[in-house]
Each structure stands twice: as structure tokens, then as C-alpha cells.
mmCIF file with all atom_site columns, C-alpha atoms in Angstrom:
data_model
loop_
_atom_site.group_PDB
_atom_site.id
_atom_site.type_symbol
_atom_site.label_atom_id
_atom_site.label_alt_id
_atom_site.label_comp_id
_atom_site.label_asym_id
_atom_site.label_entity_id
_atom_site.label_seq_id
_atom_site.pdbx_PDB_ins_code
_atom_site.Cartn_x
_atom_site.Cartn_y
_atom_site.Cartn_z
_atom_site.occupancy
_atom_site.B_iso_or_equiv
_atom_site.pdbx_formal_charge
_atom_site.auth_seq_id
_atom_site.auth_comp_id
_atom_site.auth_asym_id
_atom_site.auth_atom_id
_atom_site.pdbx_PDB_model_num
ATOM 1   C CA . MET A 1 1   ? 51.160  81.258  128.706 1.00 0.00 ? 22  MET A CA 1
ATOM 2   C CA . ASN A 1 2   ? 52.598  82.372  125.541 1.00 0.00 ? 23  ASN A CA 1
ATOM 3   C CA . THR A 1 3   ? 55.562  84.344  127.477 1.00 0.00 ? 24  THR A CA 1
ATOM 4   C CA . VAL A 1 4   ? 56.690  81.102  129.456 1.00 0.00 ? 25  VAL A CA 1
ATOM 5   C CA . SER A 1 5   ? 56.556  79.065  126.020 1.00 0.00 ? 26  SER A CA 1
ATOM 6   C CA . ALA A 1 6   ? 58.815  81.837  124.673 1.00 0.00 ? 27  ALA A CA 1
ATOM 7   C CA . LEU A 1 7   ? 61.366  81.769  127.497 1.00 0.00 ? 28  LEU A CA 1
ATOM 8   C CA . LYS A 1 8   ? 61.586  78.110  127.082 1.00 0.00 ? 29  LYS A CA 1
ATOM 9   C CA . GLU A 1 9   ? 61.917  78.390  123.511 1.00 0.00 ? 30  GLU A CA 1
ATOM 10  C CA . ALA A 1 10  ? 64.853  81.226  123.784 1.00 0.00 ? 31  ALA A CA 1
ATOM 11  C CA . ASN A 1 11  ? 66.340  78.652  127.116 1.00 0.00 ? 32  ASN A CA 1
ATOM 12  C CA . THR A 1 12  ? 66.877  75.927  124.303 1.00 0.00 ? 33  THR A CA 1
ATOM 13  C CA . GLN A 1 13  ? 68.047  78.258  121.443 1.00 0.00 ? 34  GLN A CA 1
ATOM 14  C CA . GLN A 1 14  ? 70.667  79.643  123.972 1.00 0.00 ? 35  GLN A CA 1
ATOM 15  C CA . LYS A 1 15  ? 71.703  76.284  125.095 1.00 0.00 ? 36  LYS A CA 1
ATOM 16  C CA . ALA A 1 16  ? 72.379  75.077  121.558 1.00 0.00 ? 37  ALA A CA 1
ATOM 17  C CA . MET A 1 17  ? 74.418  77.941  120.755 1.00 0.00 ? 38  MET A CA 1
ATOM 18  C CA . MET A 1 18  ? 76.357  77.686  123.865 1.00 0.00 ? 39  MET A CA 1
ATOM 19  C CA . LYS A 1 19  ? 77.348  74.284  122.838 1.00 0.00 ? 40  LYS A CA 1
ATOM 20  C CA . GLU A 1 20  ? 78.883  75.739  119.716 1.00 0.00 ? 41  GLU A CA 1
ATOM 21  C CA . PHE A 1 21  ? 80.743  78.327  121.795 1.00 0.00 ? 42  PHE A CA 1
ATOM 22  C CA . ASN A 1 22  ? 84.289  77.990  122.288 1.00 0.00 ? 43  ASN A CA 1
ATOM 23  C CA . MET A 1 23  ? 85.350  79.741  125.360 1.00 0.00 ? 44  MET A CA 1
ATOM 24  C CA . ASP A 1 24  ? 88.951  79.009  124.665 1.00 0.00 ? 45  ASP A CA 1
ATOM 25  C CA . GLN A 1 25  ? 88.869  80.943  121.365 1.00 0.00 ? 46  GLN A CA 1
ATOM 26  C CA . MET A 1 26  ? 86.909  83.605  123.281 1.00 0.00 ? 47  MET A CA 1
ATOM 27  C CA . GLU A 1 27  ? 89.572  83.770  125.756 1.00 0.00 ? 48  GLU A CA 1
ATOM 28  C CA . ASP A 1 28  ? 92.463  84.003  122.905 1.00 0.00 ? 49  ASP A CA 1
ATOM 29  C CA . LEU A 1 29  ? 90.553  86.555  121.544 1.00 0.00 ? 50  LEU A CA 1
ATOM 30  C CA . PHE A 1 30  ? 90.776  88.603  124.405 1.00 0.00 ? 51  PHE A CA 1
ATOM 31  C CA . ASP A 1 31  ? 94.279  87.736  125.109 1.00 0.00 ? 52  ASP A CA 1
ATOM 32  C CA . ASP A 1 32  ? 95.018  89.144  121.482 1.00 0.00 ? 53  ASP A CA 1
ATOM 33  C CA . MET A 1 33  ? 93.431  92.314  122.042 1.00 0.00 ? 54  MET A CA 1
ATOM 34  C CA . ALA A 1 34  ? 94.729  93.053  125.390 1.00 0.00 ? 55  ALA A CA 1
ATOM 35  C CA . ASP A 1 35  ? 98.040  92.499  123.894 1.00 0.00 ? 56  ASP A CA 1
ATOM 36  C CA . MET A 1 36  ? 97.274  94.747  121.219 1.00 0.00 ? 57  MET A CA 1
ATOM 37  C CA . MET A 1 37  ? 95.941  97.248  123.428 1.00 0.00 ? 58  MET A CA 1
ATOM 38  C CA . ALA A 1 38  ? 98.979  97.860  125.559 1.00 0.00 ? 59  ALA A CA 1
ATOM 39  C CA . ASP A 1 39  ? 101.220 97.656  122.551 1.00 0.00 ? 60  ASP A CA 1
ATOM 40  C CA . MET A 1 40  ? 99.153  100.766 121.308 1.00 0.00 ? 61  MET A CA 1
ATOM 41  C CA . GLU A 1 41  ? 99.739  102.212 124.876 1.00 0.00 ? 62  GLU A CA 1
ATOM 42  C CA . GLU A 1 42  ? 103.362 101.868 124.597 1.00 0.00 ? 63  GLU A CA 1
ATOM 43  C CA . ILE A 1 43  ? 103.182 103.469 121.528 1.00 0.00 ? 64  ILE A CA 1
ATOM 44  C CA . ASN A 1 44  ? 101.465 106.146 122.297 1.00 0.00 ? 65  ASN A CA 1
ATOM 45  C CA . GLU A 1 45  ? 103.669 106.683 125.273 1.00 0.00 ? 66  GLU A CA 1
ATOM 46  C CA . CYS A 1 46  ? 106.674 107.099 123.024 1.00 0.00 ? 67  CYS A CA 1
ATOM 47  C CA . MET A 1 47  ? 104.999 109.142 120.690 1.00 0.00 ? 68  MET A CA 1
ATOM 48  C CA . GLY A 1 48  ? 103.923 111.628 123.335 1.00 0.00 ? 69  GLY A CA 1
ATOM 49  C CA . ARG A 1 49  ? 107.254 112.317 124.789 1.00 0.00 ? 70  ARG A CA 1
ATOM 50  C CA . ALA A 1 50  ? 108.634 115.775 125.001 1.00 0.00 ? 71  ALA A CA 1
ATOM 51  C CA . TYR A 1 51  ? 112.454 115.951 124.300 1.00 0.00 ? 72  TYR A CA 1
ATOM 52  C CA . ASN A 1 52  ? 112.682 119.493 125.731 1.00 0.00 ? 73  ASN A CA 1
ATOM 53  C CA . VAL A 1 53  ? 114.365 120.574 122.576 1.00 0.00 ? 74  VAL A CA 1
ATOM 54  C CA . GLU A 1 54  ? 114.774 124.436 122.547 1.00 0.00 ? 75  GLU A CA 1
ATOM 55  C CA . PHE A 1 55  ? 115.616 126.209 119.618 1.00 0.00 ? 76  PHE A CA 1
ATOM 56  C CA . ASP A 1 56  ? 115.909 129.815 118.565 1.00 0.00 ? 77  ASP A CA 1
ATOM 57  C CA . GLU A 1 57  ? 113.393 130.369 115.399 1.00 0.00 ? 78  GLU A CA 1
ATOM 58  C CA . ASN A 1 58  ? 115.901 133.351 114.262 1.00 0.00 ? 79  ASN A CA 1
ATOM 59  C CA . GLU A 1 59  ? 119.392 131.569 114.322 1.00 0.00 ? 80  GLU A CA 1
ATOM 60  C CA . LEU A 1 60  ? 117.702 128.455 112.444 1.00 0.00 ? 81  LEU A CA 1
ATOM 61  C CA . MET A 1 61  ? 116.632 131.051 109.709 1.00 0.00 ? 82  MET A CA 1
ATOM 62  C CA . GLY A 1 62  ? 119.769 132.410 109.622 1.00 0.00 ? 83  GLY A CA 1
ATOM 63  C CA . GLU A 1 63  ? 121.412 129.274 109.259 1.00 0.00 ? 84  GLU A CA 1
ATOM 64  C CA . LEU A 1 64  ? 119.097 128.288 106.345 1.00 0.00 ? 85  LEU A CA 1
ATOM 65  C CA . ASP A 1 65  ? 119.880 131.565 104.450 1.00 0.00 ? 86  ASP A CA 1
ATOM 66  C CA . GLU A 1 66  ? 123.602 130.915 104.939 1.00 0.00 ? 87  GLU A CA 1
ATOM 67  C CA . LEU A 1 67  ? 122.951 127.880 103.425 1.00 0.00 ? 88  LEU A CA 1
ATOM 68  C CA . ASP A 1 68  ? 120.806 129.432 100.530 1.00 0.00 ? 89  ASP A CA 1
ATOM 69  C CA . GLU A 1 69  ? 123.691 131.723 100.145 1.00 0.00 ? 90  GLU A CA 1
ATOM 70  C CA . GLU A 1 70  ? 126.391 129.024 99.861  1.00 0.00 ? 91  GLU A CA 1
ATOM 71  C CA . LEU A 1 71  ? 124.479 126.857 97.412  1.00 0.00 ? 92  LEU A CA 1
ATOM 72  C CA . ALA A 1 72  ? 123.711 129.802 94.716  1.00 0.00 ? 93  ALA A CA 1
ATOM 73  C CA . ALA A 1 73  ? 127.604 130.641 95.352  1.00 0.00 ? 94  ALA A CA 1
ATOM 74  C CA . GLU A 1 74  ? 128.311 127.321 94.085  1.00 0.00 ? 95  GLU A CA 1
ATOM 75  C CA . GLN A 1 75  ? 125.724 127.216 91.052  1.00 0.00 ? 96  GLN A CA 1
ATOM 76  C CA . LEU A 1 76  ? 127.453 130.699 89.965  1.00 0.00 ? 97  LEU A CA 1
ATOM 77  C CA . ASP A 1 77  ? 130.860 128.956 90.295  1.00 0.00 ? 98  ASP A CA 1
ATOM 78  C CA . ALA A 1 78  ? 130.129 125.632 89.019  1.00 0.00 ? 99  ALA A CA 1
ATOM 79  C CA . GLY A 1 79  ? 128.835 127.105 84.935  1.00 0.00 ? 100 GLY A CA 1
ATOM 80  C CA . LEU A 1 80  ? 128.897 130.560 84.001  1.00 0.00 ? 101 LEU A CA 1
ATOM 81  C CA . GLY A 1 81  ? 127.361 132.366 86.451  1.00 0.00 ? 102 GLY A CA 1
ATOM 82  C CA . VAL A 1 82  ? 123.901 131.166 85.465  1.00 0.00 ? 103 VAL A CA 1
ATOM 83  C CA . PRO A 1 83  ? 121.800 128.544 88.127  1.00 0.00 ? 104 PRO A CA 1
ATOM 84  C CA . SER A 1 84  ? 121.827 125.413 86.057  1.00 0.00 ? 105 SER A CA 1
ATOM 85  C CA . TYR A 1 85  ? 117.730 125.287 85.386  1.00 0.00 ? 106 TYR A CA 1
ATOM 86  C CA . VAL A 1 86  ? 118.219 128.375 83.282  1.00 0.00 ? 107 VAL A CA 1
ATOM 87  C CA . PRO A 1 87  ? 118.528 126.698 79.421  1.00 0.00 ? 108 PRO A CA 1
ATOM 88  C CA . ASN A 1 88  ? 121.565 127.229 77.612  1.00 0.00 ? 109 ASN A CA 1
ATOM 89  C CA . SER A 1 89  ? 120.651 129.794 75.316  1.00 0.00 ? 110 SER A CA 1
ATOM 90  C CA . GLN A 1 90  ? 120.030 132.022 77.799  1.00 0.00 ? 111 GLN A CA 1
ATOM 91  C CA . LYS A 1 91  ? 123.523 131.094 79.826  1.00 0.00 ? 112 LYS A CA 1
ATOM 92  C CA . ALA A 1 92  ? 125.381 132.914 76.779  1.00 0.00 ? 113 ALA A CA 1
ATOM 93  C CA . GLY A 1 93  ? 123.483 136.261 77.591  1.00 0.00 ? 114 GLY A CA 1
ATOM 94  C CA . PRO A 1 94  ? 120.557 137.853 76.158  1.00 0.00 ? 115 PRO A CA 1
ATOM 95  C CA . GLN A 1 95  ? 122.555 139.527 73.190  1.00 0.00 ? 116 GLN A CA 1
ATOM 96  C CA . ALA A 1 96  ? 123.974 136.220 71.901  1.00 0.00 ? 117 ALA A CA 1
ATOM 97  C CA . ALA A 1 97  ? 120.657 134.298 72.383  1.00 0.00 ? 118 ALA A CA 1
ATOM 98  C CA . ALA A 1 98  ? 118.739 136.985 70.656  1.00 0.00 ? 119 ALA A CA 1
ATOM 99  C CA . GLU A 1 99  ? 121.357 136.444 67.553  1.00 0.00 ? 120 GLU A CA 1
ATOM 100 C CA . GLY A 1 100 ? 120.443 134.185 65.263  1.00 0.00 ? 121 GLY A CA 1
ATOM 101 C CA . GLN A 1 101 ? 117.353 133.319 67.000  1.00 0.00 ? 122 GLN A CA 1
ATOM 102 C CA . SER A 1 102 ? 113.598 132.605 65.427  1.00 0.00 ? 123 SER A CA 1
ATOM 103 C CA . GLU A 1 103 ? 110.745 134.351 66.827  1.00 0.00 ? 124 GLU A CA 1
ATOM 104 C CA . ALA A 1 104 ? 109.766 130.459 67.512  1.00 0.00 ? 125 ALA A CA 1
ATOM 105 C CA . ASP A 1 105 ? 112.880 129.495 69.199  1.00 0.00 ? 126 ASP A CA 1
ATOM 106 C CA . ALA A 1 106 ? 112.840 132.768 71.361  1.00 0.00 ? 127 ALA A CA 1
ATOM 107 C CA . LEU A 1 107 ? 109.489 132.076 72.217  1.00 0.00 ? 128 LEU A CA 1
ATOM 108 C CA . ASN A 1 108 ? 110.290 128.311 73.327  1.00 0.00 ? 129 ASN A CA 1
ATOM 109 C CA . ASN A 1 109 ? 113.238 129.271 75.587  1.00 0.00 ? 130 ASN A CA 1
ATOM 110 C CA . MET A 1 110 ? 111.134 131.798 77.533  1.00 0.00 ? 131 MET A CA 1
ATOM 111 C CA . MET A 1 111 ? 108.155 129.075 78.177  1.00 0.00 ? 132 MET A CA 1
ATOM 112 C CA . GLN A 1 112 ? 111.400 126.852 79.443  1.00 0.00 ? 133 GLN A CA 1
ATOM 113 C CA . ILE A 1 113 ? 111.658 129.484 82.429  1.00 0.00 ? 134 ILE A CA 1
#
């Protein structure tokens, strides 16, 4: 008989919970979830498209090398033939930098490179 009384108690508890349960809220939640899933599928479809872009890697590397050469030429033309990231004391040349420079200054200049 314990089984029957347990089933009766479970039934009354379930009825009490169903009174508090709002089916409209549950339907709204499932509708929102379905909309989000549809949006995600659309995004995944867009992200997964293949645009059939074909390129020659050697040609691209050649273009990159040309751009590097142009950039180096611009840097050499802009200053004393030394790129902008080299400290000023070294732009004048190693002999001019060595004159009138203490050992500590020379060390600091080397550390800047």
C-alpha cells in the first residue's frame, strides 16, 4: 500500500506544480530558442561559404618582396641612408659615433638597437 500512497502524493504534487506552471511562458521560451537556432544556422551558412578564390602563392610572395623593397627604399631616401629605427648616433656613422663618446654611452647605444 505504500506504493499507492506514494503515487497519490506524487500526483497531488504534480497537480500543484502544474497550477504554477505557465504554458505561455514555456512556448515563448521555445519560440525564442527556435529563432536563435535559425539565426545561428544562417550565420554558419554564411561562414561556411566557399568563394572559390584561387591565388598563386609564389606570385603573392613576389608582391610582398616588392613591397618590402619599396619600403626599404623609402626609408633609405628619407634619411641618411639608415632606417628610422636606428638611433641617431649610429646614423652619422660608426667613426663619428666613436669620437667623443664614453664607454657607457656606447653601451647604451648598443642596447637601443
